[in-house]
mmCIF file of C-alpha atoms in Angstrom:
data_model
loop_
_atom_site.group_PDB
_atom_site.id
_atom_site.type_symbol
_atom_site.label_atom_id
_atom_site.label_comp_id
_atom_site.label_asym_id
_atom_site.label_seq_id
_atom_site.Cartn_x
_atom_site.Cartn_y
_atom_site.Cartn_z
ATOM 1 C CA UNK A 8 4.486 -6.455 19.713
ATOM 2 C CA UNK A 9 1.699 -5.987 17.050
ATOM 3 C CA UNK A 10 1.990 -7.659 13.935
ATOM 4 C CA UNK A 11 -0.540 -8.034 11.773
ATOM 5 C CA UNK A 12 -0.474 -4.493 10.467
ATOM 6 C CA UNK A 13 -2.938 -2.666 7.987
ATOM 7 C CA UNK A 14 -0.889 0.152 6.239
ATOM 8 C CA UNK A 15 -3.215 2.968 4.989
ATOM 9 C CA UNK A 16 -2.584 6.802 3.086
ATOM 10 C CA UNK A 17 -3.169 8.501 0.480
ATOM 11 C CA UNK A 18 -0.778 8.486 -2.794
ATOM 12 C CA UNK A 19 2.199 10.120 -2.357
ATOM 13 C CA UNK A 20 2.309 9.353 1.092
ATOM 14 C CA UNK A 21 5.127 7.460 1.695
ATOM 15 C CA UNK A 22 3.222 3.771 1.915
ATOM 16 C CA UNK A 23 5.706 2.177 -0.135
ATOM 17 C CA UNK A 24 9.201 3.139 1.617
ATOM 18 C CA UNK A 25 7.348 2.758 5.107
ATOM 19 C CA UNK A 26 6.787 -0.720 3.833
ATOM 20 C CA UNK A 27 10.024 -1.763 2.703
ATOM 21 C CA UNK A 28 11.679 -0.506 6.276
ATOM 22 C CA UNK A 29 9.339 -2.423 8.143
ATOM 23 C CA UNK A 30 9.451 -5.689 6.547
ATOM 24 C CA UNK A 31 12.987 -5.900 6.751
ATOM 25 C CA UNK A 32 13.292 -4.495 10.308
ATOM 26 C CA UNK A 33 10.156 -7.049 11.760
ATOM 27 C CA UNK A 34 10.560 -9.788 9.040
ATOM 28 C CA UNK A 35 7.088 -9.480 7.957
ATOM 29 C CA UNK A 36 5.117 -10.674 4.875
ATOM 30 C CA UNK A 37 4.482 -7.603 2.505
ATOM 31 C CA UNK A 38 0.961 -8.622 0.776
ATOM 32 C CA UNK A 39 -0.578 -5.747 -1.649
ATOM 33 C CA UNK A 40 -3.197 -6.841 -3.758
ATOM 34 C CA UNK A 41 -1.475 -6.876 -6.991
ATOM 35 C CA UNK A 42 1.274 -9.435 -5.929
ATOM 36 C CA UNK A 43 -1.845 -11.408 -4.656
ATOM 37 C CA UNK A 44 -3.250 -11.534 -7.835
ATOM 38 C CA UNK A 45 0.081 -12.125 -9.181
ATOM 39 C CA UNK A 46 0.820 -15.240 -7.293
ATOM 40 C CA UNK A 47 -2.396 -16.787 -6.960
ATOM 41 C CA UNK A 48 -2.388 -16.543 -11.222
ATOM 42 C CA UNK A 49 0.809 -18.127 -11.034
ATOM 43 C CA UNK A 50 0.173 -20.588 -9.022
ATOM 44 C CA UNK A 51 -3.350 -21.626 -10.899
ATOM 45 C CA UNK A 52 -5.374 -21.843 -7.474
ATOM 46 C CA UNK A 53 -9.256 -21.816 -8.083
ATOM 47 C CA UNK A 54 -9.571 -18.518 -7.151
ATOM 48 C CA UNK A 55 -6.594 -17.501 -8.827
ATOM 49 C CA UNK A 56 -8.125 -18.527 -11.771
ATOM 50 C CA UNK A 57 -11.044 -16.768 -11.144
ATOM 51 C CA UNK A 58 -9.698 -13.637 -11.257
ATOM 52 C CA UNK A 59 -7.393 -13.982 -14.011
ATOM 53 C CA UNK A 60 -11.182 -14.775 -16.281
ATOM 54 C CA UNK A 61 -11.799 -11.838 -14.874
ATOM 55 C CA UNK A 62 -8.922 -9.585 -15.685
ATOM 56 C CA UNK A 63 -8.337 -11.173 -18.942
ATOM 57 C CA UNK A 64 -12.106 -9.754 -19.998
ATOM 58 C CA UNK A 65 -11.194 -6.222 -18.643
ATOM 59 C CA UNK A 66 -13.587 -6.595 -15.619
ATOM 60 C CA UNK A 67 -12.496 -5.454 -12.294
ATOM 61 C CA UNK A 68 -12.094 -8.335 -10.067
ATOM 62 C CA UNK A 69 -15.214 -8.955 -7.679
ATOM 63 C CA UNK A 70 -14.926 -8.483 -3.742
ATOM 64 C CA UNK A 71 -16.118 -11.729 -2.970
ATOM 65 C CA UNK A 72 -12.876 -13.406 -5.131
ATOM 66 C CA UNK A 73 -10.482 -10.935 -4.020
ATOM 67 C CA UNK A 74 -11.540 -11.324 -0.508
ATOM 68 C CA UNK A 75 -11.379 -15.448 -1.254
ATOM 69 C CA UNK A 76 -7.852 -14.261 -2.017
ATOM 70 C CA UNK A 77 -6.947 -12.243 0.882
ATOM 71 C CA UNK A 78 -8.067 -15.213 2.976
ATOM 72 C CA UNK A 79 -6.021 -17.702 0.914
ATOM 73 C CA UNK A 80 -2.942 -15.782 1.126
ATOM 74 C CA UNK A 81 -3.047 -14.896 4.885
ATOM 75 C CA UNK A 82 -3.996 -18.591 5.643
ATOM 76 C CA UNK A 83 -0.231 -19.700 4.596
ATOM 77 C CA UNK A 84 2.638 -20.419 6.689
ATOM 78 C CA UNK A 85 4.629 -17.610 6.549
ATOM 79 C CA UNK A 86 2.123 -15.052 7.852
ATOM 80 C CA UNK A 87 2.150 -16.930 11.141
ATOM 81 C CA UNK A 88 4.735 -14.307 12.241
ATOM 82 C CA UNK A 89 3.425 -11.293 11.032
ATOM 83 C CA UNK A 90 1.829 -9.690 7.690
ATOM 84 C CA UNK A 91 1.636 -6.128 6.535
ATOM 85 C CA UNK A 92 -1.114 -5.448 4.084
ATOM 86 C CA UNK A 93 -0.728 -3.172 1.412
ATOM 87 C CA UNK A 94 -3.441 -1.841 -1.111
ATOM 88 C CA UNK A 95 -6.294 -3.531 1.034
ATOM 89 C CA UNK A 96 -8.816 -2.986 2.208
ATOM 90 C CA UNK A 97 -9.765 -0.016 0.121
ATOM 91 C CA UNK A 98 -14.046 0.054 0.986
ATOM 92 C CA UNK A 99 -15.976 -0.427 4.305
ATOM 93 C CA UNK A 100 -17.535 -3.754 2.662
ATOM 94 C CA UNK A 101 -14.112 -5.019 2.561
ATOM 95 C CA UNK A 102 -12.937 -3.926 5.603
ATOM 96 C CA UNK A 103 -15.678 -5.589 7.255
ATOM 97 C CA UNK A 104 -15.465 -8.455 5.481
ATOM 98 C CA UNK A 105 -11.398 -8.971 6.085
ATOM 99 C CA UNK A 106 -12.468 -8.258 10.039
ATOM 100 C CA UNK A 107 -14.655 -11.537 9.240
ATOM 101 C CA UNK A 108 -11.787 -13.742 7.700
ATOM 102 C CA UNK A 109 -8.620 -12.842 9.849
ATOM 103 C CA UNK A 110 -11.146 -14.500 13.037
ATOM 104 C CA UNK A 111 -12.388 -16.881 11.203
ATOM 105 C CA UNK A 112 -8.254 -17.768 10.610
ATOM 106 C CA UNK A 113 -7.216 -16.505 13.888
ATOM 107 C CA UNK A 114 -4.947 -13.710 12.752
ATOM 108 C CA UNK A 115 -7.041 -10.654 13.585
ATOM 109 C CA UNK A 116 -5.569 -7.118 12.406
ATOM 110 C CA UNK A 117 -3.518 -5.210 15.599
ATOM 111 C CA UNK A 118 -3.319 -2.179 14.009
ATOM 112 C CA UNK A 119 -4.545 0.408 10.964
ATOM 113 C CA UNK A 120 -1.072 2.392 10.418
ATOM 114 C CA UNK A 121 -2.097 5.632 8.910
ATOM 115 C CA UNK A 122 0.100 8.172 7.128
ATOM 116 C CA UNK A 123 -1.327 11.547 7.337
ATOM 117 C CA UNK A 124 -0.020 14.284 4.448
ATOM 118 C CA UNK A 125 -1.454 17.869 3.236
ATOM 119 C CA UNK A 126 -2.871 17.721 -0.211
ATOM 120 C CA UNK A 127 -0.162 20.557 -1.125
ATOM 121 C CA UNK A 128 2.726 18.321 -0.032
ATOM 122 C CA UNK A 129 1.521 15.163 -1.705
ATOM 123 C CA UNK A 130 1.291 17.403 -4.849
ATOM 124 C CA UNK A 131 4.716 18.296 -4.811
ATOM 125 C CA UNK A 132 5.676 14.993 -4.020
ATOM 126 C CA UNK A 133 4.257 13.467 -7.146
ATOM 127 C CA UNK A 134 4.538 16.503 -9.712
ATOM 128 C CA UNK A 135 8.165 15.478 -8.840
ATOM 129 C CA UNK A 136 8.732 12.330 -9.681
ATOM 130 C CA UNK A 137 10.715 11.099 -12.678
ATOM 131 C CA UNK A 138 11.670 7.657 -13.240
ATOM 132 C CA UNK A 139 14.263 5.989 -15.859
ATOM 133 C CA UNK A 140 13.204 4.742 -18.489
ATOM 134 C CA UNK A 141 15.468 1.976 -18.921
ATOM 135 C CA UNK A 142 16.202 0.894 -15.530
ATOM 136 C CA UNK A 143 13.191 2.019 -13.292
ATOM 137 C CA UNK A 144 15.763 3.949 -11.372
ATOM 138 C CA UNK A 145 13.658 6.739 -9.082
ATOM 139 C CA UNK A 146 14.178 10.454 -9.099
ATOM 140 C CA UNK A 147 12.753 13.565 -8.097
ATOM 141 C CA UNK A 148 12.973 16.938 -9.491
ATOM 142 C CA UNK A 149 13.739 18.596 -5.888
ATOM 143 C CA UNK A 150 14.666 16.036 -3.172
ATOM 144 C CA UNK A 151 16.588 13.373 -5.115
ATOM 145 C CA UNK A 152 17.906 14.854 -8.461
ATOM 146 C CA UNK A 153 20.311 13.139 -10.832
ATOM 147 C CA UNK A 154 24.046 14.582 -11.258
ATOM 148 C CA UNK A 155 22.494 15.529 -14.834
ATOM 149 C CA UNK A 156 19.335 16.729 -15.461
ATOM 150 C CA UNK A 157 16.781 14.464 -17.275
ATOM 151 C CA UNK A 158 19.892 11.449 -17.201
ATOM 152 C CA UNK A 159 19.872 8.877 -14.730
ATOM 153 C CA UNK A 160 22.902 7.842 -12.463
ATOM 154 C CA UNK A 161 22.471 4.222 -12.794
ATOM 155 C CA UNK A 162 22.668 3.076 -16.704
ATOM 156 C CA UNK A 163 22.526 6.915 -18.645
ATOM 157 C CA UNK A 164 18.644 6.650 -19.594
ATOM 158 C CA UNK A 165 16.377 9.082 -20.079
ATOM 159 C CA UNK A 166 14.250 9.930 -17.445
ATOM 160 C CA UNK A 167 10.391 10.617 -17.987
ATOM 161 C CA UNK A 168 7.242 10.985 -15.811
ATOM 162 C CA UNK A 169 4.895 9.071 -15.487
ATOM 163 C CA UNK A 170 0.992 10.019 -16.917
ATOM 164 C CA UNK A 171 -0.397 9.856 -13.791
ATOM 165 C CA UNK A 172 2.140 11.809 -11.627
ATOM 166 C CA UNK A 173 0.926 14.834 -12.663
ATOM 167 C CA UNK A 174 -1.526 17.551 -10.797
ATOM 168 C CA UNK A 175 -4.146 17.128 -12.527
ATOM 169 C CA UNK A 176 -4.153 13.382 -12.122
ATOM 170 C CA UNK A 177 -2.989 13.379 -8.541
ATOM 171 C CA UNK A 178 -6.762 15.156 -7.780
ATOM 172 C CA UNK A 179 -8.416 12.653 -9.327
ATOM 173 C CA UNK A 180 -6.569 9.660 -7.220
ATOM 174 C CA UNK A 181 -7.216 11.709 -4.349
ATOM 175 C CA UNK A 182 -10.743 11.763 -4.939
ATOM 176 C CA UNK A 183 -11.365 8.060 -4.737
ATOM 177 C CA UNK A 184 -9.149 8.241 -2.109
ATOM 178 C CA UNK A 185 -11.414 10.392 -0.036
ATOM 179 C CA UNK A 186 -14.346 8.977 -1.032
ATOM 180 C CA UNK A 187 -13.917 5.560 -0.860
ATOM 181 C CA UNK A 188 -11.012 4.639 1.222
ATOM 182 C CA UNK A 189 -10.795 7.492 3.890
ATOM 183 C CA UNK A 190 -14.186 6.759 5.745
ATOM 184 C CA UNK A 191 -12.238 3.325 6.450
ATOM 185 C CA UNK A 192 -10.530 5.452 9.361
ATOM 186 C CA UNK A 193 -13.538 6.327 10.782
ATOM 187 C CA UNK A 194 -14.184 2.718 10.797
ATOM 188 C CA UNK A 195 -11.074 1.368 11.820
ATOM 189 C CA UNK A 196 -11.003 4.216 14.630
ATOM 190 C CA UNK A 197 -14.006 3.409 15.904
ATOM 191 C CA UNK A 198 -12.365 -0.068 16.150
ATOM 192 C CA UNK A 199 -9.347 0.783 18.252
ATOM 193 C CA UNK A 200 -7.131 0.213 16.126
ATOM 194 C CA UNK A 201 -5.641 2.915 13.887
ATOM 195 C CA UNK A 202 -2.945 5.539 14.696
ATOM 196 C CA UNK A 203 -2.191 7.949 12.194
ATOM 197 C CA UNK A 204 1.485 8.897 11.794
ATOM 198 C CA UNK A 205 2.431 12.476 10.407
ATOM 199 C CA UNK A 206 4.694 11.546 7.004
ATOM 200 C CA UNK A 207 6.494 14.713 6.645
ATOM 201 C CA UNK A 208 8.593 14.429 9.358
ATOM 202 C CA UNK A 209 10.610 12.256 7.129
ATOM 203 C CA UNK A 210 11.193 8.368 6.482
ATOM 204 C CA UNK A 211 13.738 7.556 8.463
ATOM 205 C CA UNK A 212 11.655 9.471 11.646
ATOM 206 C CA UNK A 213 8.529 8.204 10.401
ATOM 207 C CA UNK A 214 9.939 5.087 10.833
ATOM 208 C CA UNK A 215 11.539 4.956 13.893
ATOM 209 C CA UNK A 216 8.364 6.532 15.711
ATOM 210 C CA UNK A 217 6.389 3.897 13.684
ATOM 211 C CA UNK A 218 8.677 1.081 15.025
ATOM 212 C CA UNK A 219 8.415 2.462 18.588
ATOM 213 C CA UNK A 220 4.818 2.140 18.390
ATOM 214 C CA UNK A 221 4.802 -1.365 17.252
ATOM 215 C CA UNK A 222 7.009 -2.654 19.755
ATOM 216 C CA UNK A 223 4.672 -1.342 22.539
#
């Protein structure tokens, strides 16, 4: 069984619901890099600190402290069993430096899940989305549309979409993507450790040929 999962793809890919299914279905911890932030704020650790002088000044958070994070939050108790990261790592210097940490903590990385999507596909995807503005509620404009158009199901809000679900955006995010975060495959790959998963075959398929592979 692997467990200590890396979860990679480009927006729009389906990163999010694959995540969801498989930390309920393998009780894992879900760690993305905001929540990390999040809870080490919350919780006032050093490096927690840290990065909160750095967000507070409008600075992007160094790798150095973010890594310090990754390898405070994998160190706990409840990854023993398993941890899915989310979000991270997004550059090679990261990636090396996380294959660094999870030895140095004994909880190496079994796997680099990636979801593999056409550039058409994750434009429709996004163009589509809509979201209420009241209760957060998801739509989309072809697969999952509300009984009445621009009202959502749940509370009767309006629905909107968001700035950055739009074409034009969605080419810019998937810049950076290639740029900075895709030659992490060849890196990972050269590894041994990532298998890419085609994401429009659908999420509930995606997921059961993901959780086939993971129980290998």
């Amino acid at each position: 069984m692997k467990k200590n999962i890396i979860l990679m793809g480009p927006p729009g890919a389906g990163k999010g619901t694959l995540a969801k299914q498989l930390k309920e279905a393998f009780h894992l911890v879900h760690i993305s890099t905001g929540d990390m932030f999040r809870d080490a704020i919350k919780a006032q650790t050093e490096l927690g600190k840290l990065a909160q002088g750095y967000i507070n000044e409008g600075h992007l958070v160094p790798d150095e402290v973010t890594i310090g994070l990754v390898k405070e939050r994998l160190s706990q108790p409840d990854c023993a069993e398993g941890f899915l990261l989310d979000g991270f790592p997004r550059t090679l210097p990261q990636a090396e430096a996380l294959s660094k940490l999870t030895k140095e903590i004994s909880r190496e990385i079994d796997v680099v899940i990636n979801l593999d999507c056409d550039n058409d596909e994750l434009v429709r995807r996004i163009s589509g989305r809509r979201v209420c503005k009241n209760c957060g509620a998801p739509y989309h404009i072809i697969t999952m549309k509300p009984k009445v158009e621009g009202v959502c199901d749940l509370c009767g809000g309006p629905l909107y979409q968001r700035k950055d679900d739009n074409e034009e955006s969605l080419k810019v995010r998937l810049g950076h993507y290639v740029s900075e975060t895709k030659p992490l495959l060849d890196y990972y790959a050269n590894l041994g450790l990532l298998e890419s998963f085609n994401s429009l075959t659908g999420k509930e398929a995606l997921f059961d040929e993901v959780s086939s592979y993971l129980k290998k």
